[in-house]
Tab-separated table of C-alpha atoms and ligand atoms in Angstrom:
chain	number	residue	atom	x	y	z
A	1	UNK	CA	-28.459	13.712	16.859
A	2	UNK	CA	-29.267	11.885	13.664
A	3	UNK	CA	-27.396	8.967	12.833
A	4	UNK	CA	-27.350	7.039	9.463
A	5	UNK	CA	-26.325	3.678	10.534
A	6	UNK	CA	-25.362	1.317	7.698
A	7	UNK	CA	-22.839	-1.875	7.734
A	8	UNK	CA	-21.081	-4.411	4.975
A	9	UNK	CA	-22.478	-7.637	6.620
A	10	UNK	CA	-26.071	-6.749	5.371
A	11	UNK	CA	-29.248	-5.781	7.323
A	12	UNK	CA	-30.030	-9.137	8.903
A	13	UNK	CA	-26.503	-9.322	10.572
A	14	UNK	CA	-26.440	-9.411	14.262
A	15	UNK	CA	-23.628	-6.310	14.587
A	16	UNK	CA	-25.805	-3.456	13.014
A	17	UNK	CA	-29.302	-5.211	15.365
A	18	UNK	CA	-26.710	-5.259	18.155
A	19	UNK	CA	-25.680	-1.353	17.116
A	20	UNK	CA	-29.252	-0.217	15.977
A	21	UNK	CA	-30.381	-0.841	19.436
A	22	UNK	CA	-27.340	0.462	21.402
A	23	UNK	CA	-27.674	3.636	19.557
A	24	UNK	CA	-31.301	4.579	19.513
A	25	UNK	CA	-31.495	5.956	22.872
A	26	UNK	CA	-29.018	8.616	22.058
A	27	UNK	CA	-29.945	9.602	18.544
A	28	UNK	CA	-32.484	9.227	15.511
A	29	UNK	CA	-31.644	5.977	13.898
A	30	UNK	CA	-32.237	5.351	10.490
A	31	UNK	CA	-30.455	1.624	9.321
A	32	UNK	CA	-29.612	1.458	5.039
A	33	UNK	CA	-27.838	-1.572	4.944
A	34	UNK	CA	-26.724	-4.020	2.171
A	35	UNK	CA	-29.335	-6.665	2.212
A	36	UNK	CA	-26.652	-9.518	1.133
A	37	UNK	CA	-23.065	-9.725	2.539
A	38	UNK	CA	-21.206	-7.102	1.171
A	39	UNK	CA	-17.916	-7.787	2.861
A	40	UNK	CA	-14.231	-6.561	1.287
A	41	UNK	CA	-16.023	-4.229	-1.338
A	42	UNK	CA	-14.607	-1.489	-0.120
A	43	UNK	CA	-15.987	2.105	-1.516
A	44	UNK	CA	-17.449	-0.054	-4.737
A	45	UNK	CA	-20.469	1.606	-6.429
A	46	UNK	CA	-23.263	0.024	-8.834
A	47	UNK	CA	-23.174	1.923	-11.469
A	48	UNK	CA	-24.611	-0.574	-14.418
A	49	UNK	CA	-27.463	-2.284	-12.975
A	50	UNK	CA	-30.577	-0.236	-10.624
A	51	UNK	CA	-30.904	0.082	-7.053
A	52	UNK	CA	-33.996	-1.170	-5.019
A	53	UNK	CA	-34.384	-0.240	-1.810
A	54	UNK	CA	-36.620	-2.240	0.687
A	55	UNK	CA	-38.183	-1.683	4.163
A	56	UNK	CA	-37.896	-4.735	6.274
A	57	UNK	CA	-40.675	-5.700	9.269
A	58	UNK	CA	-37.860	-3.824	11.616
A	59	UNK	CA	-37.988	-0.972	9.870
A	60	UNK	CA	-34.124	-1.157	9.076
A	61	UNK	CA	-34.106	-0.232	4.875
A	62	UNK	CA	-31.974	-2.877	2.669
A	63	UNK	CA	-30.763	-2.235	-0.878
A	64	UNK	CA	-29.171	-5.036	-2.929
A	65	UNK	CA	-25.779	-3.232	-3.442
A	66	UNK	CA	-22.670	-2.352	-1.574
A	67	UNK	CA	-21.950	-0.613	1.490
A	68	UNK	CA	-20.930	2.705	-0.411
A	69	UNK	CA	-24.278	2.165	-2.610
A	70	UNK	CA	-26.143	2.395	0.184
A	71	UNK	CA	-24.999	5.428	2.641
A	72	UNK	CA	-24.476	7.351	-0.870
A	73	UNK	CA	-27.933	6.696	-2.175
A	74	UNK	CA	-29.542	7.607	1.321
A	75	UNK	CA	-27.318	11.426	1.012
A	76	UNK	CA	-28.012	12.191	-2.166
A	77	UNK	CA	-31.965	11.913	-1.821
A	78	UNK	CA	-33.445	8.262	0.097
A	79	UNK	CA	-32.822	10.211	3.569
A	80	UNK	CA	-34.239	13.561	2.490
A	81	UNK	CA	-32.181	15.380	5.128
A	82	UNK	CA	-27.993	15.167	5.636
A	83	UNK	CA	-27.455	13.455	9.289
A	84	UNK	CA	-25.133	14.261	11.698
A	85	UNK	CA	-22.943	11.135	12.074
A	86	UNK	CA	-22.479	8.145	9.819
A	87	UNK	CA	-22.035	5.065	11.701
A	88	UNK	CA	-21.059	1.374	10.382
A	89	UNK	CA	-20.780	-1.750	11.594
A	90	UNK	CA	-20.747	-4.296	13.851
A	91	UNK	CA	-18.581	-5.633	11.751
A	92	UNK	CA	-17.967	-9.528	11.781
A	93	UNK	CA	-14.110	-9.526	12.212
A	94	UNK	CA	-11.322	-7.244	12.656
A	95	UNK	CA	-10.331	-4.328	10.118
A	96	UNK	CA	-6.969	-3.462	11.127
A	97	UNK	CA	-4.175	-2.546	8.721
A	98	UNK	CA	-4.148	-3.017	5.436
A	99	UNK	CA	-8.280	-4.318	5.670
A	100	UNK	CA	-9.293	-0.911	6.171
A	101	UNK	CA	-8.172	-0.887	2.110
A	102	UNK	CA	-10.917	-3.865	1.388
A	103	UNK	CA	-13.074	-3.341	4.168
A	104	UNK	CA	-16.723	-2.630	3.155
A	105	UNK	CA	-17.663	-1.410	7.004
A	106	UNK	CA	-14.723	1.428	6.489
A	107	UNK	CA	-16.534	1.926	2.563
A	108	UNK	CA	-19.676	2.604	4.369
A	109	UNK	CA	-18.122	5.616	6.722
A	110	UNK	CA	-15.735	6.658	4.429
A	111	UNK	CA	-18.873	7.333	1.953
A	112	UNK	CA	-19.937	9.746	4.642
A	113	UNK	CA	-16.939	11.029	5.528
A	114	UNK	CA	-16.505	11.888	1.660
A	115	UNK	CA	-19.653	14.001	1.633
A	116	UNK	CA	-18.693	15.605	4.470
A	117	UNK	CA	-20.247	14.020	7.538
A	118	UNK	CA	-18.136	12.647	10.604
A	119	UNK	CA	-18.335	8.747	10.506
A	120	UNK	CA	-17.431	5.718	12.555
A	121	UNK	CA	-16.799	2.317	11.311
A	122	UNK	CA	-17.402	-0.300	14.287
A	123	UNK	CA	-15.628	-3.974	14.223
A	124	UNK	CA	-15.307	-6.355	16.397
A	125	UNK	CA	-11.919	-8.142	16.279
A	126	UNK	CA	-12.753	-11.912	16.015
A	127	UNK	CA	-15.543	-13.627	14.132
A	128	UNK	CA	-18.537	-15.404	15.112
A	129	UNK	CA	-20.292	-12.285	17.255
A	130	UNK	CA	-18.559	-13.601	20.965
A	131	UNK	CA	-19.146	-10.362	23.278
A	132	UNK	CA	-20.901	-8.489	20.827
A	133	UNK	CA	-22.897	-7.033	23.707
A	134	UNK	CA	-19.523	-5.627	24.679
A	135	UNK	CA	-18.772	-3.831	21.456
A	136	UNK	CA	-21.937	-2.270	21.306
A	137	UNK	CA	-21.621	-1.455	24.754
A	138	UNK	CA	-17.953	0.487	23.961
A	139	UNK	CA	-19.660	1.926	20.855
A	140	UNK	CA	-22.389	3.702	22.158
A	141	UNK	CA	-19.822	4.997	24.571
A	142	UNK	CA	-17.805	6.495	22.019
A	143	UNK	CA	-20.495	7.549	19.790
A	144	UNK	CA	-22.127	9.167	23.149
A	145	UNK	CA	-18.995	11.328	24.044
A	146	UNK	CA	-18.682	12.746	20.912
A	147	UNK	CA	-22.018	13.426	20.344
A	148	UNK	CA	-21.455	17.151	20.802
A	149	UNK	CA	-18.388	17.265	18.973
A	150	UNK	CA	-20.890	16.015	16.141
A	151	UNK	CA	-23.503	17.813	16.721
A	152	UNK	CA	-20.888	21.420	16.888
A	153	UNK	CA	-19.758	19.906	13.550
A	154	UNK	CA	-23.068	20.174	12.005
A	155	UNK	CA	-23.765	23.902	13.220
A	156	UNK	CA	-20.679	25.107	11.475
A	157	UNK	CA	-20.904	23.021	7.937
A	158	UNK	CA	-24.109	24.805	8.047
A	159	UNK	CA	-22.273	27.791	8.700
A	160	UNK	CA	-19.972	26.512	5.340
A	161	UNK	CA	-16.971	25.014	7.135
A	162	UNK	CA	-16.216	21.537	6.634
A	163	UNK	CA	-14.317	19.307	8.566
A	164	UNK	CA	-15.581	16.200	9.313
A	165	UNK	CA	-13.139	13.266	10.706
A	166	UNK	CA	-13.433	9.249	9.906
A	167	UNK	CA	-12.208	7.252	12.713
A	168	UNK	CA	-11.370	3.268	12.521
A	169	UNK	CA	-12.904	1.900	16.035
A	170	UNK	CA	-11.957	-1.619	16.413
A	171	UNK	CA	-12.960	-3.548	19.820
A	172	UNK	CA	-11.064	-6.334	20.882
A	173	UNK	CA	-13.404	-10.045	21.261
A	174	UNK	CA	-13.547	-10.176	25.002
A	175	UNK	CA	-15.870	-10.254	28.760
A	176	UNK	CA	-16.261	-6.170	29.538
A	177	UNK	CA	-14.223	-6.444	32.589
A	178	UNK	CA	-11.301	-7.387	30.567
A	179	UNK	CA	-11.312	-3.793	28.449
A	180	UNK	CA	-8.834	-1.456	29.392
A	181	UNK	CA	-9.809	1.499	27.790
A	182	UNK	CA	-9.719	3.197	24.569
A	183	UNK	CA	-6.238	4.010	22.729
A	184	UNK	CA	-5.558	6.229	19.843
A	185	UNK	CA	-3.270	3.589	17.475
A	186	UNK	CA	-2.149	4.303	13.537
A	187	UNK	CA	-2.682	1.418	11.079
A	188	UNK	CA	-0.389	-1.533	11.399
A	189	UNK	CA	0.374	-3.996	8.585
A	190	UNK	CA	-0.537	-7.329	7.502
A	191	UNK	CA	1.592	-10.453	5.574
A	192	UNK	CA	0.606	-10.689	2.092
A	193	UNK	CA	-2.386	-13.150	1.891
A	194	UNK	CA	-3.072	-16.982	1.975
A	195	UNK	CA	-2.580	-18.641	-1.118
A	196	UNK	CA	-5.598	-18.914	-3.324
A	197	UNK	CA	-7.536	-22.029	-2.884
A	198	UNK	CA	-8.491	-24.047	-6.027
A	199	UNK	CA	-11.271	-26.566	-6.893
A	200	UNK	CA	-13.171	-28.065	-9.342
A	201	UNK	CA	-16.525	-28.312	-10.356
A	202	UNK	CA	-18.503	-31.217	-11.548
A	203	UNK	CA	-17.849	-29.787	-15.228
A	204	UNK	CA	-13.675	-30.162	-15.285
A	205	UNK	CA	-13.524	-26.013	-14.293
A	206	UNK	CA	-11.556	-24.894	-12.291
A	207	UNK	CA	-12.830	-22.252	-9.383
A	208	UNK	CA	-10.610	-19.895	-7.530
A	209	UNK	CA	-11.589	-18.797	-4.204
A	210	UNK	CA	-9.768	-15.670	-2.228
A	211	UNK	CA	-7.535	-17.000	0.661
A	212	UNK	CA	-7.583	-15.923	4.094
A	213	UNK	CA	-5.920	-12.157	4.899
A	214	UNK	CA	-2.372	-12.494	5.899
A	215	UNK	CA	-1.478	-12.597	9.949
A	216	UNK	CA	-0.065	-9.439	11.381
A	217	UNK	CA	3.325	-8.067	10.230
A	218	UNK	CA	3.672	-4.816	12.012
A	219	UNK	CA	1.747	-4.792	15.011
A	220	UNK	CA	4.534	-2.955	16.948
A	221	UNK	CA	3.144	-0.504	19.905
A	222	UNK	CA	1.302	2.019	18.577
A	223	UNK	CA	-0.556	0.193	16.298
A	224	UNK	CA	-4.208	-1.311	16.115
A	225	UNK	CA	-3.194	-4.717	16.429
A	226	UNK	CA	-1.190	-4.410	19.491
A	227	UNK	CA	-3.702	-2.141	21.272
A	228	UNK	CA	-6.125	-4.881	20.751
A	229	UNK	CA	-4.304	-7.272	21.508
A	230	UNK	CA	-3.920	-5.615	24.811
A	231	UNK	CA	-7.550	-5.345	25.687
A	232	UNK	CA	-7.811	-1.613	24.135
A	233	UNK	CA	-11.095	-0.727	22.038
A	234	UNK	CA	-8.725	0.899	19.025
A	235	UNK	CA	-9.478	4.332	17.823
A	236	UNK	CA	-7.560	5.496	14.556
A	237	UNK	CA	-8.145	8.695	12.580
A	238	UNK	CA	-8.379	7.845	8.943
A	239	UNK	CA	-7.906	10.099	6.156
A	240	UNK	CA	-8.229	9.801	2.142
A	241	UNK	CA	-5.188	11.518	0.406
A	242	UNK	CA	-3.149	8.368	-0.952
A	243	UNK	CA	-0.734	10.783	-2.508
A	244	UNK	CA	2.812	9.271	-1.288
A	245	UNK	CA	4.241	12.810	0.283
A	246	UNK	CA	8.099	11.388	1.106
A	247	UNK	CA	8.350	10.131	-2.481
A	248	UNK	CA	7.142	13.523	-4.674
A	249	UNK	CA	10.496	14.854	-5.115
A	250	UNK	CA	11.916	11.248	-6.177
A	251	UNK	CA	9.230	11.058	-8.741
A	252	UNK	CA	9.091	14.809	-10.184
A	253	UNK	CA	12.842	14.111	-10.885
A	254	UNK	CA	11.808	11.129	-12.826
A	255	UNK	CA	8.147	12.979	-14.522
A	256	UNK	CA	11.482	15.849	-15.399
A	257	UNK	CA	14.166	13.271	-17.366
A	258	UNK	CA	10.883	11.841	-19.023
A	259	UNK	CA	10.005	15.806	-20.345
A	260	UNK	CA	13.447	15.941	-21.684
A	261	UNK	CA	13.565	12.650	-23.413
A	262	UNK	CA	16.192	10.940	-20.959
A	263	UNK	CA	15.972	6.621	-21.094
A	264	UNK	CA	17.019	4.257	-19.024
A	265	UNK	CA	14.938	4.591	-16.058
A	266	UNK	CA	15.342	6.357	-12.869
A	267	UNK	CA	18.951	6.778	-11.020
B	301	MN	MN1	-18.003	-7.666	6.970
């Protein structure tokens, strides 16, 4: 098994070492990871400045762009061969709910997962790396159990069939004897997000910085945040298609009264 491993923390971050080392028993390894902190850029690519891509003293390849810059770049010619699984992470902090929006780690797989390989994104639910040993310990697990899943998926995309999967693996922050398992959850949903937080600068401006994501809002049973909060290592299936289903009909009615000239808005 070949595994592109890549992350949004950047290639000196303890989670992808952690990973990178939990993994390369199993499978080929090969790390492209941002080499700065690449955090919340979700799929982002560079498109208007060029790419450099470096090989650090571990081997592990860094390129100063994003997440998505870097598994993309290593598919469509750095890699020189299409590998079976694209893995990313450690990261630094949960991505549950709405973060898997923002969430450079999910960028990273979903870039895979968009060019047709399976992928895994990998985080670890509090910040600051406590039992990291544990999360890589539950990710090569998982990563190790599907292998031949992976691997069948490879034989038939050769073969011309596609269908890879992206799953959302989040591991809850604590001692391995405290994990229950793994549990298959859907997304829950965050509050809207701290206030932004101003300052100024010695020069009178004004700076704006991001506030902190909003605390859980739905993290009923079922979801991400309440299987980690119950000691399960989260697994949810992602998938791409925004397109709101429920609501076509609503807005086709609406897309119709526009063709014939109607105002006033929507009943
Ligand atoms: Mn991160």
């Amino acid at each position: 098994m070949k595994i592109l491993l890549s992350n949004d923390d950047g290639y000196q971050a303890p989670g992808i070492e952690a990973l990178y080392h939990a993994l390369r028993d199993i499978a080929e390894v090969e790390v492209v990871a941002p080499e700065h902190n690449n955090s919340a850029k979700s799929n982002a690519l560079t498109l208007h400045s060029p790419l450099y891509v470096h090989t650090a003293p571990n081997g592990f390849r860094y390129v100063n762009g994003t997440p998505a810059d870097c598994v993309h770049i290593a598919l469509t010619g750095l890699l020189g061969y299409t590998p079976d699984l694209v893995v990313s992470g450690i990261n630094n902090g949960a991505n549950m709910g709405d973060d898997t929006i923002y969430s450079g780690t999910v960028g990273a797989a979903m870039e895979g997962y968009l060019f047709g390989v399976p992928a895994i994104a990998f985080s670890l639910t509090d910040k600051g790396w406590a039992h990291l040993d544990v999360a890589a310990h539950k990710a090569r697990e998982l990563v190790n159990y599907l292998a031949p899943s992976v691997m069948a998926h490879t034989q038939s995309a050769a073969a011309g069939h596609h269908e890879p999967w992206l799953l959302n693996v989040n591991v809850p922050c604590r001692p391995l004897a405290d994990i229950r398992g793994f549990k298959v959850a859907r997304l829950g949903r965050r509050h809207a997000a701290e206030r932004v937080i101003t300052q100024v600068n010695p020069r009178g401006e004004t700076m704006y910085w991001i506030g902190a994501a909003g605390p859980a809002k739905d993290d009923a049973e079922g979801t991400d945040f309440h299987a980690t909060q119950q000691g399960y290592v989260s697994i949810t299936p992602l998938q791409i298609d925004l397109t709101d289903h429920s609501r076509l009909a609503y807005w086709a009615q609406s897309a119709a009264h526009l063709s014939a000239g109607l105002v006033g808005g929507p009943a």
